Coordinates of N, CA and C in Angstrom, one line a residue:
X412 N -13.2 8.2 1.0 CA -13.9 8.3 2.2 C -13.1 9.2 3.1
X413 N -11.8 9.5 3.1 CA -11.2 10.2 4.2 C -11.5 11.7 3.4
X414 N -11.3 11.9 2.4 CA -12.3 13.5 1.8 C -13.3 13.8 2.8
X415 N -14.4 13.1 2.5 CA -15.2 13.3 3.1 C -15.3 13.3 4.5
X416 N -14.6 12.2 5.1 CA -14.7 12.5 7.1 C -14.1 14.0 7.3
X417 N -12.4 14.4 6.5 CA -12.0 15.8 6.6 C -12.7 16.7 6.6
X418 N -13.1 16.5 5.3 CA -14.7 17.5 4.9 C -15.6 17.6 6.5
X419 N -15.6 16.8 7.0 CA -16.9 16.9 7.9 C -16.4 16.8 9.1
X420 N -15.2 16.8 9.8 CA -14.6 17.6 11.1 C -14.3 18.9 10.6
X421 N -13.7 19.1 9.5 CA -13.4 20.6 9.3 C -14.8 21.4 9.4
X422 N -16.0 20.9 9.1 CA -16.7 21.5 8.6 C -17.5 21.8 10.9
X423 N -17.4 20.4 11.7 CA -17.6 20.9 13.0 C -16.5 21.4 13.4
X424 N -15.8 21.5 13.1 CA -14.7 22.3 14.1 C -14.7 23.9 13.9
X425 N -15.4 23.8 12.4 CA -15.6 25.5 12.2 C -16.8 26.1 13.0
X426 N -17.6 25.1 13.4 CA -19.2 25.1 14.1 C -19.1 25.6 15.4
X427 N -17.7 24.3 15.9 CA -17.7 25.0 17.4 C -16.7 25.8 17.6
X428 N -15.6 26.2 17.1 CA -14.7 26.7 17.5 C -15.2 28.3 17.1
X429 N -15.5 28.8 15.7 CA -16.3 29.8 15.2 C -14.9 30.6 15.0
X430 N -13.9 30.2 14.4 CA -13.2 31.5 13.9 C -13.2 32.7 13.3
X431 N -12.9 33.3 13.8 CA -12.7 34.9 13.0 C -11.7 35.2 12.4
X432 N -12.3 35.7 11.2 CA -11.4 36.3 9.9 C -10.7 37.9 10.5
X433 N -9.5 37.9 10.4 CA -9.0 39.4 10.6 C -9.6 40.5 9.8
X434 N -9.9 41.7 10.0 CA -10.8 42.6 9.6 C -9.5 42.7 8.5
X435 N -8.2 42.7 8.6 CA -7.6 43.0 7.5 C -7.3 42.2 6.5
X436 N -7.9 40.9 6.4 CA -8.3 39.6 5.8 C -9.4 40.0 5.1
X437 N -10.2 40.3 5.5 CA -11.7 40.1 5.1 C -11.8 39.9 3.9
X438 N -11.2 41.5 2.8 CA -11.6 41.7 1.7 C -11.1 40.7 0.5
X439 N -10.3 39.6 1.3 CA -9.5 38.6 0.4 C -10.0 37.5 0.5
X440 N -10.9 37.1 1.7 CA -11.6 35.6 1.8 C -12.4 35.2 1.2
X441 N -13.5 36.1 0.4 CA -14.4 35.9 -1.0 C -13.3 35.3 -2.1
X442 N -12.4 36.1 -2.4 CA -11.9 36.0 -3.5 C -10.8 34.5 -3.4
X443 N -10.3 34.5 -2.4 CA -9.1 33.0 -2.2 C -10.8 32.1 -1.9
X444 N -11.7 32.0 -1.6 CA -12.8 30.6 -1.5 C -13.3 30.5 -3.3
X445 N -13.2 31.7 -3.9 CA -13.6 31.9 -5.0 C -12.4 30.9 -6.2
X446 N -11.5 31.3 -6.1 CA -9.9 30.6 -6.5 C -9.8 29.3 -6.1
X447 N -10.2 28.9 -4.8 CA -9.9 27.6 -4.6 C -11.3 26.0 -4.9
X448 N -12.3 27.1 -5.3 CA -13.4 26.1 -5.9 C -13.4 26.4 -7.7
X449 N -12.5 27.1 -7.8 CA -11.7 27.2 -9.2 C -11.2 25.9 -9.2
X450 N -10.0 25.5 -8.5 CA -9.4 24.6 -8.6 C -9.8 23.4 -8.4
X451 N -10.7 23.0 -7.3 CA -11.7 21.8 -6.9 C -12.4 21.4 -8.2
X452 N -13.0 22.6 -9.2 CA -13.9 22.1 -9.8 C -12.8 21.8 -11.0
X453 N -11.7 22.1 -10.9 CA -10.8 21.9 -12.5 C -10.1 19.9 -12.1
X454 N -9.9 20.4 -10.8 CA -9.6 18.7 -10.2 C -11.1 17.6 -10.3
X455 N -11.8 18.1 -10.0 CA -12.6 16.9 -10.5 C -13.4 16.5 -12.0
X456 N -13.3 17.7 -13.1 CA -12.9 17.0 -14.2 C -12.1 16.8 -14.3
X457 N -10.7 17.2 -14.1 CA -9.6 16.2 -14.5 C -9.9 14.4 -13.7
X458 N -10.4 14.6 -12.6 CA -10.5 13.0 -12.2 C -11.9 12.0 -13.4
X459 N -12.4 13.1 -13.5 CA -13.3 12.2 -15.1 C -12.5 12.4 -16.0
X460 N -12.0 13.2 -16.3 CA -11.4 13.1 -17.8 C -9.8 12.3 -17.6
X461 N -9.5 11.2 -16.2 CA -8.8 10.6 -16.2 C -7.2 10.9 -16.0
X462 N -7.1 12.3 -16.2 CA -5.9 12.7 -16.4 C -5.6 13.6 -14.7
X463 N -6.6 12.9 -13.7 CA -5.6 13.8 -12.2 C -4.6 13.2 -11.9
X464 N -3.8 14.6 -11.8 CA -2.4 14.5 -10.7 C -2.6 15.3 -9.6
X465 N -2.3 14.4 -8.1 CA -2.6 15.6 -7.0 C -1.6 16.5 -6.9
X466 N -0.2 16.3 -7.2 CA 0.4 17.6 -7.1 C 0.3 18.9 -7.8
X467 N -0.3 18.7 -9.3 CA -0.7 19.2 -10.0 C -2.2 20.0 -9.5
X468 N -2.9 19.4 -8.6 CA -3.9 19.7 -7.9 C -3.5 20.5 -6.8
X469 N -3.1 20.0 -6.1 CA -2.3 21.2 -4.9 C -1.4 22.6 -5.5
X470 N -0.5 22.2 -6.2 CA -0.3 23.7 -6.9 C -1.0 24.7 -7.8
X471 N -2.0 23.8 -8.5 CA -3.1 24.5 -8.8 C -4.1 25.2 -7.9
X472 N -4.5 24.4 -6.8 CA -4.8 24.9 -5.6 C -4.4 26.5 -4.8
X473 N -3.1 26.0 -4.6 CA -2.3 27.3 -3.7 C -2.1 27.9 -4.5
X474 N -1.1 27.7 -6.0 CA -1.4 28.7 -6.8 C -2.5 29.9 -7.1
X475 N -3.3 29.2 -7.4 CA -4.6 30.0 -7.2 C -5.2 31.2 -6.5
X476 N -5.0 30.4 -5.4 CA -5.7 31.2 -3.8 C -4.7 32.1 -4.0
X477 N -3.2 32.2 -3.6 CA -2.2 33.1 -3.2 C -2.3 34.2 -4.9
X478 N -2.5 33.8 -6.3 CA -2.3 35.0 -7.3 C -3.3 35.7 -7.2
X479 N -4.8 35.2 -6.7 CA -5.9 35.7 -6.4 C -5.6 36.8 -5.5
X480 N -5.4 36.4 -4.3 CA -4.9 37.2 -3.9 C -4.1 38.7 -3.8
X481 N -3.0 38.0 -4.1 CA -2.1 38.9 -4.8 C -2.3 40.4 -5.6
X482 N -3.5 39.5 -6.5 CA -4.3 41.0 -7.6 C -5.1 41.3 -6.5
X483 N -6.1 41.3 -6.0 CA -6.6 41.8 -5.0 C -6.4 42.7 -4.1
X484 N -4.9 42.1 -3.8 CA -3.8 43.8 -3.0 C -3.3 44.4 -3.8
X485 N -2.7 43.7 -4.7 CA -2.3 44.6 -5.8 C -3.2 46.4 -6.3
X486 N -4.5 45.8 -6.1 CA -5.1 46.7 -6.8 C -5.9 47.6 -5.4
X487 N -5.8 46.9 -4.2 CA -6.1 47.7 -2.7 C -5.2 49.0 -3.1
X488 N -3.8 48.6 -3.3 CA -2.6 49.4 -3.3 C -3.0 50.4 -4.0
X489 N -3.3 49.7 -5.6 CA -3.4 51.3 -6.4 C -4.7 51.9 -6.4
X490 N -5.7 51.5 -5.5 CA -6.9 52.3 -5.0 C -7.8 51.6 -6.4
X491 N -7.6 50.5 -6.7 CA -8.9 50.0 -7.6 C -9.2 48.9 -6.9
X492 N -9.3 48.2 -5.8 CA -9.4 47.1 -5.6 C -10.5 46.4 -5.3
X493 N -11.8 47.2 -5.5 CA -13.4 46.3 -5.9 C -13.2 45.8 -7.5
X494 N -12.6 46.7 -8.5 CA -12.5 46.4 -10.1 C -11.9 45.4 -10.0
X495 N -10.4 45.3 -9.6 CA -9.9 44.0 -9.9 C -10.6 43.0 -8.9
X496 N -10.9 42.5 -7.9 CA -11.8 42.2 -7.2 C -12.9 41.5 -8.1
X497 N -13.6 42.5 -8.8 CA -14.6 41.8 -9.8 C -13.7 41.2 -11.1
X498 N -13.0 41.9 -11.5 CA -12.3 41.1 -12.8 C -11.7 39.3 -12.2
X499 N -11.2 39.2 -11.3 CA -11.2 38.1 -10.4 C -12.1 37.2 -10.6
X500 N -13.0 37.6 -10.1 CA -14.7 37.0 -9.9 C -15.0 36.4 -11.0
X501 N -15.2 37.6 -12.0 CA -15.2 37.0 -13.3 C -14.9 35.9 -14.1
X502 N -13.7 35.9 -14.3 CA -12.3 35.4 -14.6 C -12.4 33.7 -14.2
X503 N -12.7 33.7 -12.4 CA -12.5 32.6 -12.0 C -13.9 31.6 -12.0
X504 N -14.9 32.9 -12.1 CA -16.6 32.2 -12.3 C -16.8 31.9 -13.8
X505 N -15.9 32.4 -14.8 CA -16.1 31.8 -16.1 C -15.3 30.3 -16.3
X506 N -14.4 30.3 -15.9 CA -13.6 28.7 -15.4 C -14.4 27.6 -14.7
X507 N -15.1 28.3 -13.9 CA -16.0 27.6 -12.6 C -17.1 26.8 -13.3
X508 N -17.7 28.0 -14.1 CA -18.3 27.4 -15.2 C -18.3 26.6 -16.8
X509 N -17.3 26.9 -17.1 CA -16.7 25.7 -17.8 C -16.2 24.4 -17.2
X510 N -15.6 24.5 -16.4 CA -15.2 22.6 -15.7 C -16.8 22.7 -15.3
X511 N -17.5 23.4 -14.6 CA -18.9 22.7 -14.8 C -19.6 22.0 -15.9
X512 N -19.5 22.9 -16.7 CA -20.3 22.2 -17.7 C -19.5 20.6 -18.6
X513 N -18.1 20.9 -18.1 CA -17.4 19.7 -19.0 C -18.0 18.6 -17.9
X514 N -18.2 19.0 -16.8 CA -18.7 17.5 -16.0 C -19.9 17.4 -15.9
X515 N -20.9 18.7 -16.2 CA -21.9 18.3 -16.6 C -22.5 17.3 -18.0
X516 N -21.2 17.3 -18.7 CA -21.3 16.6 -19.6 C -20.6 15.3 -19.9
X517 N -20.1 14.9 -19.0 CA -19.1 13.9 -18.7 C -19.9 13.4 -17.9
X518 N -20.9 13.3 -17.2 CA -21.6 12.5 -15.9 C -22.9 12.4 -17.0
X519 N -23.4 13.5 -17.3 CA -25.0 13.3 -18.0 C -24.7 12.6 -19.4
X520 N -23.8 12.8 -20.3 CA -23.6 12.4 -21.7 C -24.6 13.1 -22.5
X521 N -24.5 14.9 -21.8 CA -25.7 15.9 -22.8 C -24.5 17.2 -22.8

């Protein structure tokens, strides 16, 4: 239950308050929301398949978001940084979709 209430002040406080992303932010906030529902979706099959740890969840978390990142400027720097950008995307939407499907298969039994 407290997930959820967090979940849902965070979610008015973004409503009223209406933060702005720094223009020099921007091109990383796709990609760290991208990384961090990487890790949400790898934490809740691990909570079906029994085997969650939250610290293991939190460093997979930050981990995530910050190496995501990382390649992201990495590749601003060397002037490729839509390609890695997409290799990112990729990378982290083929994971996204496998813990999907293991909980799609873990909740349905198909």
């Amino acid at each position: 239950m407290i997930p959820a209430l967090g979940l849902l002040v965070g979610i008015v406080l973004g409503l009223v308050f209406q933060p702005a992303v720094p223009v020099a932010l921007q091109p990383y906030l796709p990609i760290a929301v991208v990384a961090a529902l990487d890790a949400v979706f790898g934490g809740f099959r691990a909570v079906l398949d029994g085997i969650f740890d939250d610290r293991v969840f939190v460093v997979s978390f930050l981990s995530n978001v910050v190496v995501a990142a990382l390649i992201v400027y990495l590749g601003d720097q060397l002037g490729v940084g839509a390609q890695l950008s997409t290799g990112v995307v990729v990378v982290l939407g083929i994971r996204i979709f496998s813990n999907a499907a293991a909980i799609r298969r873990h909740l349905f039994r198909a």
